[in-house]
Short mmCIF file of C-alpha atoms in Angstrom, two decimals:
data_model
loop_
_atom_site.label_atom_id
_atom_site.label_comp_id
_atom_site.label_asym_id
_atom_site.label_seq_id
_atom_site.Cartn_x
_atom_site.Cartn_y
_atom_site.Cartn_z
CA GLU E 134 0.06 -0.18 0.05
CA THR E 135 1.24 3.34 -0.92
CA GLY E 136 -0.07 5.45 2.16
CA VAL E 137 -2.32 7.32 0.11
CA THR E 138 -5.96 7.33 0.98
CA GLN E 139 -9.25 8.50 -0.82
CA SER E 140 -12.74 8.80 0.00
CA PRO E 141 -15.42 7.67 -0.44
CA THR E 142 -14.62 4.39 -2.26
CA HIS E 143 -18.01 4.55 -4.53
CA LEU E 144 -20.28 7.38 -5.06
CA ILE E 145 -23.33 7.87 -7.11
CA LYS E 146 -24.91 11.14 -8.17
CA THR E 147 -27.32 12.40 -10.52
CA ARG E 148 -26.71 14.72 -13.53
CA GLY E 149 -26.58 18.50 -12.57
CA GLN E 150 -25.30 17.48 -8.95
CA GLN E 151 -22.09 18.45 -7.51
CA VAL E 152 -19.57 16.49 -5.84
CA THR E 153 -16.45 16.45 -3.85
CA LEU E 154 -13.79 13.73 -3.55
CA ARG E 155 -11.14 13.74 -1.02
CA CYS E 156 -7.52 12.50 -0.74
CA SER E 157 -4.92 12.24 1.82
CA SER E 158 -1.52 12.39 0.79
CA GLN E 159 1.48 10.27 1.89
CA SER E 160 3.14 11.50 4.86
CA GLY E 161 5.34 14.37 4.03
CA HIS E 162 4.17 14.56 0.47
CA ASN E 163 3.50 18.29 -0.72
CA THR E 164 2.13 17.62 -4.11
CA VAL E 165 -1.08 16.21 -5.12
CA SER E 166 -2.01 15.35 -8.72
CA TRP E 167 -5.60 14.31 -9.62
CA TYR E 168 -6.55 12.10 -12.52
CA GLN E 169 -9.69 10.86 -14.24
CA GLN E 170 -9.94 7.34 -15.67
CA ALA E 171 -12.87 6.15 -17.94
CA LEU E 172 -13.81 2.67 -18.27
CA GLY E 173 -11.24 1.10 -20.37
CA GLN E 174 -9.02 4.08 -20.76
CA GLY E 175 -5.60 5.30 -19.15
CA PRO E 176 -6.00 7.86 -16.51
CA GLN E 177 -6.18 11.61 -17.67
CA PHE E 178 -4.42 14.43 -15.66
CA ILE E 179 -6.79 17.09 -14.33
CA PHE E 180 -4.60 19.27 -12.21
CA GLN E 181 -1.85 19.29 -9.70
CA TYR E 182 -1.39 21.24 -6.60
CA TYR E 183 1.53 21.96 -4.95
CA ARG E 184 1.78 23.75 -1.58
CA GLU E 185 -1.59 24.84 -1.62
CA GLU E 186 -1.51 26.42 -5.12
CA GLU E 187 -2.57 24.93 -8.54
CA ASN E 188 0.53 24.35 -10.16
CA GLY E 189 -0.63 22.81 -13.72
CA ARG E 190 -4.03 21.61 -15.33
CA GLY E 191 -4.96 19.40 -17.96
CA ASN E 192 -7.88 19.60 -20.56
CA PHE E 193 -10.74 19.93 -18.16
CA PRO E 194 -13.33 22.29 -17.95
CA PRO E 195 -13.40 25.04 -15.03
CA ARG E 196 -16.41 23.01 -13.39
CA PHE E 197 -13.48 20.79 -12.24
CA SER E 198 -11.92 22.73 -9.28
CA GLY E 199 -9.72 21.74 -6.11
CA LEU E 200 -8.09 22.71 -3.05
CA GLN E 201 -5.24 21.41 -1.18
CA PHE E 202 -4.97 22.16 2.72
CA PRO E 203 -2.06 23.19 4.81
CA ASN E 204 -1.60 19.33 5.81
CA TYR E 205 -1.31 18.58 2.12
CA SER E 206 -4.56 16.59 1.98
CA SER E 207 -6.74 17.57 -1.26
CA GLU E 208 -10.17 17.65 -2.52
CA LEU E 209 -11.73 17.34 -6.04
CA ASN E 210 -14.81 19.30 -6.68
CA VAL E 211 -17.05 18.82 -9.64
CA ASN E 212 -20.10 21.08 -10.34
CA ALA E 213 -22.99 20.12 -12.66
CA LEU E 214 -22.13 16.68 -13.19
CA GLU E 215 -22.56 15.19 -16.63
CA LEU E 216 -23.11 11.67 -17.46
CA ASP E 217 -19.39 11.46 -19.03
CA ASP E 218 -17.99 12.38 -15.83
CA SER E 219 -18.73 8.72 -14.61
CA ALA E 220 -15.19 7.32 -13.97
CA LEU E 221 -12.37 6.31 -11.50
CA TYR E 222 -10.85 9.29 -10.01
CA LEU E 223 -7.29 8.83 -8.82
CA CYS E 224 -5.03 11.04 -6.76
CA ALA E 225 -1.50 10.94 -6.42
CA SER E 226 0.99 12.31 -4.13
CA SER E 227 4.67 13.20 -4.63
CA LEU E 228 7.42 14.73 -2.60
CA GLY E 229 7.79 18.05 -4.72
CA LEU E 230 7.23 18.88 -8.22
CA GLY E 231 8.94 17.05 -11.31
CA PRO E 232 8.51 13.64 -12.93
CA TYR E 233 11.65 12.58 -11.28
CA ASN E 234 9.50 12.37 -7.84
CA GLU E 235 7.72 9.13 -7.75
CA GLN E 236 3.95 9.58 -7.65
CA PHE E 237 2.18 7.39 -5.29
CA PHE E 238 -1.28 6.53 -6.37
CA GLY E 239 -4.49 5.97 -4.13
CA PRO E 240 -7.07 3.29 -4.59
CA GLY E 241 -9.49 5.79 -6.39
CA THR E 242 -12.78 6.94 -5.96
CA ARG E 243 -15.58 5.23 -8.46
CA LEU E 244 -17.97 7.97 -9.54
CA THR E 245 -21.39 7.10 -11.31
CA VAL E 246 -23.37 9.67 -12.75
CA LEU E 247 -27.10 8.65 -13.72
CA ALA L 213 1.97 17.45 -27.48
CA GLN L 214 2.89 14.53 -25.89
CA LYS L 215 1.39 11.12 -26.66
CA VAL L 216 1.64 7.64 -25.64
CA THR L 217 0.38 4.57 -27.66
CA GLN L 218 -0.03 1.01 -26.35
CA ALA L 219 -1.35 -0.77 -29.45
CA GLN L 220 -1.98 -3.96 -27.81
CA THR L 221 -5.29 -3.74 -26.19
CA GLU L 222 -5.44 -7.19 -24.62
CA ILE L 223 -2.61 -9.93 -24.57
CA SER L 224 -3.67 -13.66 -23.38
CA VAL L 225 -0.88 -16.18 -22.82
CA VAL L 226 -0.57 -19.48 -20.88
CA GLU L 227 1.67 -19.25 -17.45
CA LYS L 228 5.22 -19.55 -17.86
CA GLU L 229 5.22 -17.95 -21.12
CA ASP L 230 7.26 -14.65 -22.09
CA VAL L 231 5.31 -11.68 -22.84
CA THR L 232 6.18 -8.29 -24.40
CA LEU L 233 4.23 -5.08 -23.78
CA ASP L 234 4.66 -2.42 -26.59
CA CYS L 235 4.89 1.34 -25.81
CA VAL L 236 5.53 3.98 -28.35
CA TYR L 237 5.82 7.53 -27.46
CA GLU L 238 5.82 11.16 -29.05
CA THR L 239 7.22 14.29 -27.48
CA ARG L 240 9.08 17.37 -28.42
CA ASP L 241 11.35 17.33 -25.58
CA THR L 242 14.95 16.18 -25.42
CA THR L 243 14.26 15.50 -21.68
CA TYR L 244 11.57 13.58 -20.41
CA TYR L 245 10.61 10.66 -18.53
CA LEU L 246 9.09 7.29 -19.07
CA PHE L 247 7.12 5.06 -16.58
CA TRP L 248 5.36 1.72 -16.41
CA TYR L 249 2.52 1.01 -14.02
CA LYS L 250 0.33 -1.93 -13.25
CA GLN L 251 -3.19 -1.62 -12.44
CA PRO L 252 -4.58 -4.95 -10.60
CA PRO L 253 -8.31 -5.10 -10.49
CA SER L 254 -8.47 -3.41 -7.14
CA GLY L 255 -7.96 -0.18 -9.19
CA GLU L 256 -4.51 1.15 -7.45
CA LEU L 257 -1.70 1.96 -9.95
CA VAL L 258 1.39 0.46 -8.96
CA PHE L 259 4.62 2.03 -9.94
CA LEU L 260 7.09 -0.44 -11.82
CA ILE L 261 9.80 1.61 -13.35
CA ARG L 262 10.83 5.26 -14.04
CA ARG L 263 13.46 5.92 -17.02
CA ASN L 264 14.81 9.36 -18.01
CA SER L 265 15.44 10.25 -21.53
CA PHE L 266 19.23 10.10 -21.08
CA ASP L 267 19.53 6.66 -19.94
CA GLU L 268 19.00 4.19 -22.78
CA GLN L 269 20.32 1.14 -20.56
CA ASN L 270 18.01 -1.62 -20.59
CA GLU L 271 16.70 -2.67 -17.24
CA ILE L 272 16.08 -5.99 -15.54
CA SER L 273 14.36 -6.55 -12.32
CA GLY L 274 13.71 -10.31 -11.48
CA ARG L 275 11.41 -11.36 -14.14
CA TYR L 276 10.67 -7.84 -15.52
CA SER L 277 13.03 -6.27 -18.33
CA TRP L 278 12.70 -2.97 -20.17
CA ASN L 279 13.84 -2.18 -23.41
CA PHE L 280 14.21 1.69 -23.89
CA GLN L 281 15.03 2.90 -27.78
CA LYS L 282 15.14 6.40 -28.44
CA SER L 283 15.77 5.93 -32.14
CA THR L 284 12.20 4.16 -32.22
CA SER L 285 10.81 6.18 -29.64
CA SER L 286 9.86 2.97 -27.86
CA PHE L 287 9.88 1.65 -24.00
CA ASN L 288 8.78 -1.86 -24.23
CA PHE L 289 8.51 -4.14 -21.16
CA THR L 290 8.77 -7.96 -21.17
CA ILE L 291 7.88 -10.52 -18.50
CA THR L 292 9.80 -13.61 -18.30
CA ALA L 293 8.14 -16.77 -17.17
CA SER L 294 4.87 -15.11 -16.59
CA GLN L 295 2.61 -15.91 -13.83
CA VAL L 296 -0.98 -15.79 -12.93
CA VAL L 297 -0.47 -12.97 -10.51
CA ASP L 298 0.83 -10.67 -13.62
CA SER L 299 -2.64 -10.60 -14.56
CA ALA L 300 -3.41 -6.84 -14.59
CA VAL L 301 -3.79 -3.80 -17.01
CA TYR L 302 -0.35 -2.33 -17.66
CA PHE L 303 0.17 1.18 -18.27
CA CYS L 304 3.03 3.09 -20.10
CA ALA L 305 3.31 6.95 -19.04
CA LEU L 306 5.36 9.78 -20.23
CA SER L 307 6.21 13.13 -18.44
CA GLU L 308 8.13 16.13 -19.79
CA ALA L 309 10.84 17.45 -17.63
CA ILE L 310 9.87 21.12 -16.95
CA GLY L 311 7.89 21.16 -13.64
CA GLY L 312 5.87 18.16 -14.46
CA ALA L 313 3.14 20.57 -14.38
CA ASP L 314 1.17 18.66 -17.23
CA GLY L 315 1.36 15.52 -14.91
CA LEU L 316 1.62 12.03 -16.84
CA THR L 317 0.37 11.11 -19.83
CA PHE L 318 -1.08 7.50 -19.93
CA GLY L 319 -1.52 5.16 -23.05
CA LYS L 320 -4.72 3.33 -22.98
CA GLY L 321 -3.15 0.33 -21.13
CA THR L 322 -2.76 -3.32 -22.35
CA HIS L 323 -4.79 -5.77 -20.45
CA LEU L 324 -2.46 -8.82 -19.82
CA ILE L 325 -4.20 -12.24 -18.95
CA ILE L 326 -2.47 -14.97 -17.79
CA GLN L 327 -3.95 -18.30 -17.98
CA PRO L 328 -2.95 -21.23 -15.79
#
């Protein structure tokens, strides 16, 4: 196990609703990245937070937003849910920026939008 | 823009056979990193290897080996004497070196099935 935890494990929402997913990073890790993995696809980068600031963002609309807290845990918020938002959401923590820092992934939150 | 292609959607072999998973990447950067991850049915991505663009040495770790060839933009992964526990989805990923602000770019994955 990586020490990265995510909650909840599963979630069912209705189109148009809002959802908040949570991630606790591995102890000492100050960088958290979020990924969306649709069924049968590879994970897609949503955004990254470093020391409570958004450091980079993938090709996702503004209704995907995030936060990182002083203890480096993080939240992913999705507003106005669409059916295509149904996916496994993965968070990964690392010790600092840069790809030379290994990213440790959590088990994911499976979101179903009906 | 960076891109990773894993052309093999699914591979099925019998236990103890050797199997190679292909990965081809595209990037405009001269400095980049390549990764392989394993995703068992539980969903958690397990890190297998990281390789930077300046290190073309092949690597062997137990039954796993990786062949990095910049000339063909490929980073292939071979499992020798496969075991049922190797069954999983395997992802190849790429990250360009500047701050990693674009995150990892993953391929679509190869579903490896090892039959007893």
